């Protein structure tokens, strides 16, 4: 991957959004460009996963994105030294097992490629 040395700008971004981005990047301790890139990547991922949900027999649909975010949240908390309650751990494992079974069965038109 090559690094683009030519600067670029985005027109049409309001001063309020520019200020908010600067504030949030500063809070995160990262440069504005890195913050914007992360936000764009998250938006693209969200758009790609938008509407992709699995129907689990007799249960409400589970969004692949929601499952991924739930497990990611638990991993982040555990990485920060927070003790994860056993019930939350069991729920996460159960959720992953149900999503995995549904993906393997092909329910909802998904394959292993679509999983997070």
PDB file of C-alpha atoms in Angstrom:
ATOM      1  CA  UNK A   1       0.000   0.000   0.000  1.00  0.00           C
ATOM      2  CA  UNK A   2       1.479   3.351  -0.989  1.00  0.00           C
ATOM      3  CA  UNK A   3       1.112   6.494   1.070  1.00  0.00           C
ATOM      4  CA  UNK A   4      -0.611   9.299  -0.787  1.00  0.00           C
ATOM      5  CA  UNK A   5       1.505  12.442  -0.400  1.00  0.00           C
ATOM      6  CA  UNK A   6      -0.933  14.797  -2.117  1.00  0.00           C
ATOM      7  CA  UNK A   7      -3.224  16.535   0.393  1.00  0.00           C
ATOM      8  CA  UNK A   8      -6.937  16.553  -0.306  1.00  0.00           C
ATOM      9  CA  UNK A   9      -9.970  18.282   1.120  1.00  0.00           C
ATOM     10  CA  UNK A  10     -13.668  17.602   1.398  1.00  0.00           C
ATOM     11  CA  UNK A  11     -16.089  20.372   0.503  1.00  0.00           C
ATOM     12  CA  UNK A  12     -19.476  20.727   2.102  1.00  0.00           C
ATOM     13  CA  UNK A  13     -18.529  19.761   5.660  1.00  0.00           C
ATOM     14  CA  UNK A  14     -20.099  22.200   8.089  1.00  0.00           C
ATOM     15  CA  UNK A  15     -17.984  24.049  10.661  1.00  0.00           C
ATOM     16  CA  UNK A  16     -19.899  22.269  13.432  1.00  0.00           C
ATOM     17  CA  UNK A  17     -18.937  18.844  12.099  1.00  0.00           C
ATOM     18  CA  UNK A  18     -15.312  19.922  11.602  1.00  0.00           C
ATOM     19  CA  UNK A  19     -15.195  21.129  15.208  1.00  0.00           C
ATOM     20  CA  UNK A  20     -16.830  17.953  16.515  1.00  0.00           C
ATOM     21  CA  UNK A  21     -14.359  15.786  14.585  1.00  0.00           C
ATOM     22  CA  UNK A  22     -11.439  17.780  15.976  1.00  0.00           C
ATOM     23  CA  UNK A  23     -12.782  17.440  19.501  1.00  0.00           C
ATOM     24  CA  UNK A  24     -13.412  13.710  19.210  1.00  0.00           C
ATOM     25  CA  UNK A  25     -10.016  13.045  17.609  1.00  0.00           C
ATOM     26  CA  UNK A  26      -8.340  14.954  20.435  1.00  0.00           C
ATOM     27  CA  UNK A  27     -10.285  12.941  23.038  1.00  0.00           C
ATOM     28  CA  UNK A  28      -9.203   9.729  21.285  1.00  0.00           C
ATOM     29  CA  UNK A  29      -5.611  10.969  21.200  1.00  0.00           C
ATOM     30  CA  UNK A  30      -5.257  10.479  17.452  1.00  0.00           C
ATOM     31  CA  UNK A  31      -4.781  12.798  14.465  1.00  0.00           C
ATOM     32  CA  UNK A  32      -7.922  14.117  12.753  1.00  0.00           C
ATOM     33  CA  UNK A  33      -7.107  12.224   9.546  1.00  0.00           C
ATOM     34  CA  UNK A  34      -6.872   8.922  11.404  1.00  0.00           C
ATOM     35  CA  UNK A  35     -10.137   9.646  13.223  1.00  0.00           C
ATOM     36  CA  UNK A  36     -11.910  10.424   9.946  1.00  0.00           C
ATOM     37  CA  UNK A  37     -10.505   7.291   8.294  1.00  0.00           C
ATOM     38  CA  UNK A  38     -11.753   5.125  11.171  1.00  0.00           C
ATOM     39  CA  UNK A  39     -15.184   6.753  11.012  1.00  0.00           C
ATOM     40  CA  UNK A  40     -15.398   6.208   7.257  1.00  0.00           C
ATOM     41  CA  UNK A  41     -14.316   2.568   7.569  1.00  0.00           C
ATOM     42  CA  UNK A  42     -16.951   1.971  10.273  1.00  0.00           C
ATOM     43  CA  UNK A  43     -19.627   3.604   8.091  1.00  0.00           C
ATOM     44  CA  UNK A  44     -18.640   1.485   5.071  1.00  0.00           C
ATOM     45  CA  UNK A  45     -18.717  -1.673   7.198  1.00  0.00           C
ATOM     46  CA  UNK A  46     -22.109  -0.676   8.598  1.00  0.00           C
ATOM     47  CA  UNK A  47     -23.487  -0.010   5.115  1.00  0.00           C
ATOM     48  CA  UNK A  48     -22.185  -3.346   3.827  1.00  0.00           C
ATOM     49  CA  UNK A  49     -23.789  -5.176   6.726  1.00  0.00           C
ATOM     50  CA  UNK A  50     -26.965  -3.086   6.642  1.00  0.00           C
ATOM     51  CA  UNK A  51     -30.034  -5.229   6.364  1.00  0.00           C
ATOM     52  CA  UNK A  52     -28.077  -8.444   6.788  1.00  0.00           C
ATOM     53  CA  UNK A  53     -29.763 -10.317   9.527  1.00  0.00           C
ATOM     54  CA  UNK A  54     -30.237 -13.946  10.254  1.00  0.00           C
ATOM     55  CA  UNK A  55     -33.564 -15.411  11.205  1.00  0.00           C
ATOM     56  CA  UNK A  56     -33.104 -17.893  13.988  1.00  0.00           C
ATOM     57  CA  UNK A  57     -35.906 -20.439  14.069  1.00  0.00           C
ATOM     58  CA  UNK A  58     -38.653 -19.059  16.261  1.00  0.00           C
ATOM     59  CA  UNK A  59     -36.541 -16.132  17.401  1.00  0.00           C
ATOM     60  CA  UNK A  60     -36.158 -12.522  16.356  1.00  0.00           C
ATOM     61  CA  UNK A  61     -33.532 -11.813  13.676  1.00  0.00           C
ATOM     62  CA  UNK A  62     -29.958 -11.278  14.828  1.00  0.00           C
ATOM     63  CA  UNK A  63     -27.937  -8.725  12.901  1.00  0.00           C
ATOM     64  CA  UNK A  64     -24.431  -9.884  12.053  1.00  0.00           C
ATOM     65  CA  UNK A  65     -23.214  -6.380  12.860  1.00  0.00           C
ATOM     66  CA  UNK A  66     -24.964  -6.370  16.243  1.00  0.00           C
ATOM     67  CA  UNK A  67     -23.481  -9.753  17.140  1.00  0.00           C
ATOM     68  CA  UNK A  68     -20.025  -8.553  16.127  1.00  0.00           C
ATOM     69  CA  UNK A  69     -20.392  -5.339  18.139  1.00  0.00           C
ATOM     70  CA  UNK A  70     -21.652  -7.233  21.200  1.00  0.00           C
ATOM     71  CA  UNK A  71     -18.712  -9.624  21.191  1.00  0.00           C
ATOM     72  CA  UNK A  72     -16.312  -6.748  20.464  1.00  0.00           C
ATOM     73  CA  UNK A  73     -17.666  -4.827  23.432  1.00  0.00           C
ATOM     74  CA  UNK A  74     -17.069  -7.789  25.720  1.00  0.00           C
ATOM     75  CA  UNK A  75     -13.546  -8.233  24.362  1.00  0.00           C
ATOM     76  CA  UNK A  76     -12.796  -4.539  24.898  1.00  0.00           C
ATOM     77  CA  UNK A  77     -14.069  -4.659  28.459  1.00  0.00           C
ATOM     78  CA  UNK A  78     -12.085  -7.826  29.198  1.00  0.00           C
ATOM     79  CA  UNK A  79      -8.987  -6.250  27.650  1.00  0.00           C
ATOM     80  CA  UNK A  80      -9.429  -3.265  29.950  1.00  0.00           C
ATOM     81  CA  UNK A  81      -9.431  -5.563  32.964  1.00  0.00           C
ATOM     82  CA  UNK A  82     -13.177  -5.466  33.609  1.00  0.00           C
ATOM     83  CA  UNK A  83     -14.497  -8.728  35.014  1.00  0.00           C
ATOM     84  CA  UNK A  84     -17.168 -10.024  32.665  1.00  0.00           C
ATOM     85  CA  UNK A  85     -20.188 -11.492  34.466  1.00  0.00           C
ATOM     86  CA  UNK A  86     -20.649 -15.213  33.709  1.00  0.00           C
ATOM     87  CA  UNK A  87     -24.176 -14.623  32.385  1.00  0.00           C
ATOM     88  CA  UNK A  88     -22.891 -12.088  29.852  1.00  0.00           C
ATOM     89  CA  UNK A  89     -20.188 -14.508  28.724  1.00  0.00           C
ATOM     90  CA  UNK A  90     -22.760 -17.297  28.323  1.00  0.00           C
ATOM     91  CA  UNK A  91     -25.056 -14.982  26.361  1.00  0.00           C
ATOM     92  CA  UNK A  92     -22.215 -14.041  24.000  1.00  0.00           C
ATOM     93  CA  UNK A  93     -21.286 -17.685  23.422  1.00  0.00           C
ATOM     94  CA  UNK A  94     -24.925 -18.605  22.871  1.00  0.00           C
ATOM     95  CA  UNK A  95     -25.367 -15.760  20.393  1.00  0.00           C
ATOM     96  CA  UNK A  96     -22.271 -16.789  18.429  1.00  0.00           C
ATOM     97  CA  UNK A  97     -23.377 -20.418  18.393  1.00  0.00           C
ATOM     98  CA  UNK A  98     -26.836 -19.503  17.077  1.00  0.00           C
ATOM     99  CA  UNK A  99     -25.426 -17.210  14.395  1.00  0.00           C
ATOM    100  CA  UNK A 100     -22.872 -19.871  13.397  1.00  0.00           C
ATOM    101  CA  UNK A 101     -25.549 -22.572  13.113  1.00  0.00           C
ATOM    102  CA  UNK A 102     -27.744 -20.311  11.029  1.00  0.00           C
ATOM    103  CA  UNK A 103     -24.876 -19.383   8.724  1.00  0.00           C
ATOM    104  CA  UNK A 104     -23.918 -23.051   8.261  1.00  0.00           C
ATOM    105  CA  UNK A 105     -27.527 -23.954   7.466  1.00  0.00           C
ATOM    106  CA  UNK A 106     -27.689 -21.138   4.940  1.00  0.00           C
ATOM    107  CA  UNK A 107     -30.650 -19.480   6.609  1.00  0.00           C
ATOM    108  CA  UNK A 108     -31.121 -15.913   5.472  1.00  0.00           C
ATOM    109  CA  UNK A 109     -29.036 -16.414   2.352  1.00  0.00           C
ATOM    110  CA  UNK A 110     -25.705 -16.035   4.127  1.00  0.00           C
ATOM    111  CA  UNK A 111     -22.554 -18.055   3.880  1.00  0.00           C
ATOM    112  CA  UNK A 112     -19.428 -18.135   6.012  1.00  0.00           C
ATOM    113  CA  UNK A 113     -18.071 -15.341   3.801  1.00  0.00           C
ATOM    114  CA  UNK A 114     -20.727 -12.949   5.144  1.00  0.00           C
ATOM    115  CA  UNK A 115     -19.920 -13.554   8.780  1.00  0.00           C
ATOM    116  CA  UNK A 116     -17.922 -10.900  10.686  1.00  0.00           C
TER     117      UNK A 116
END
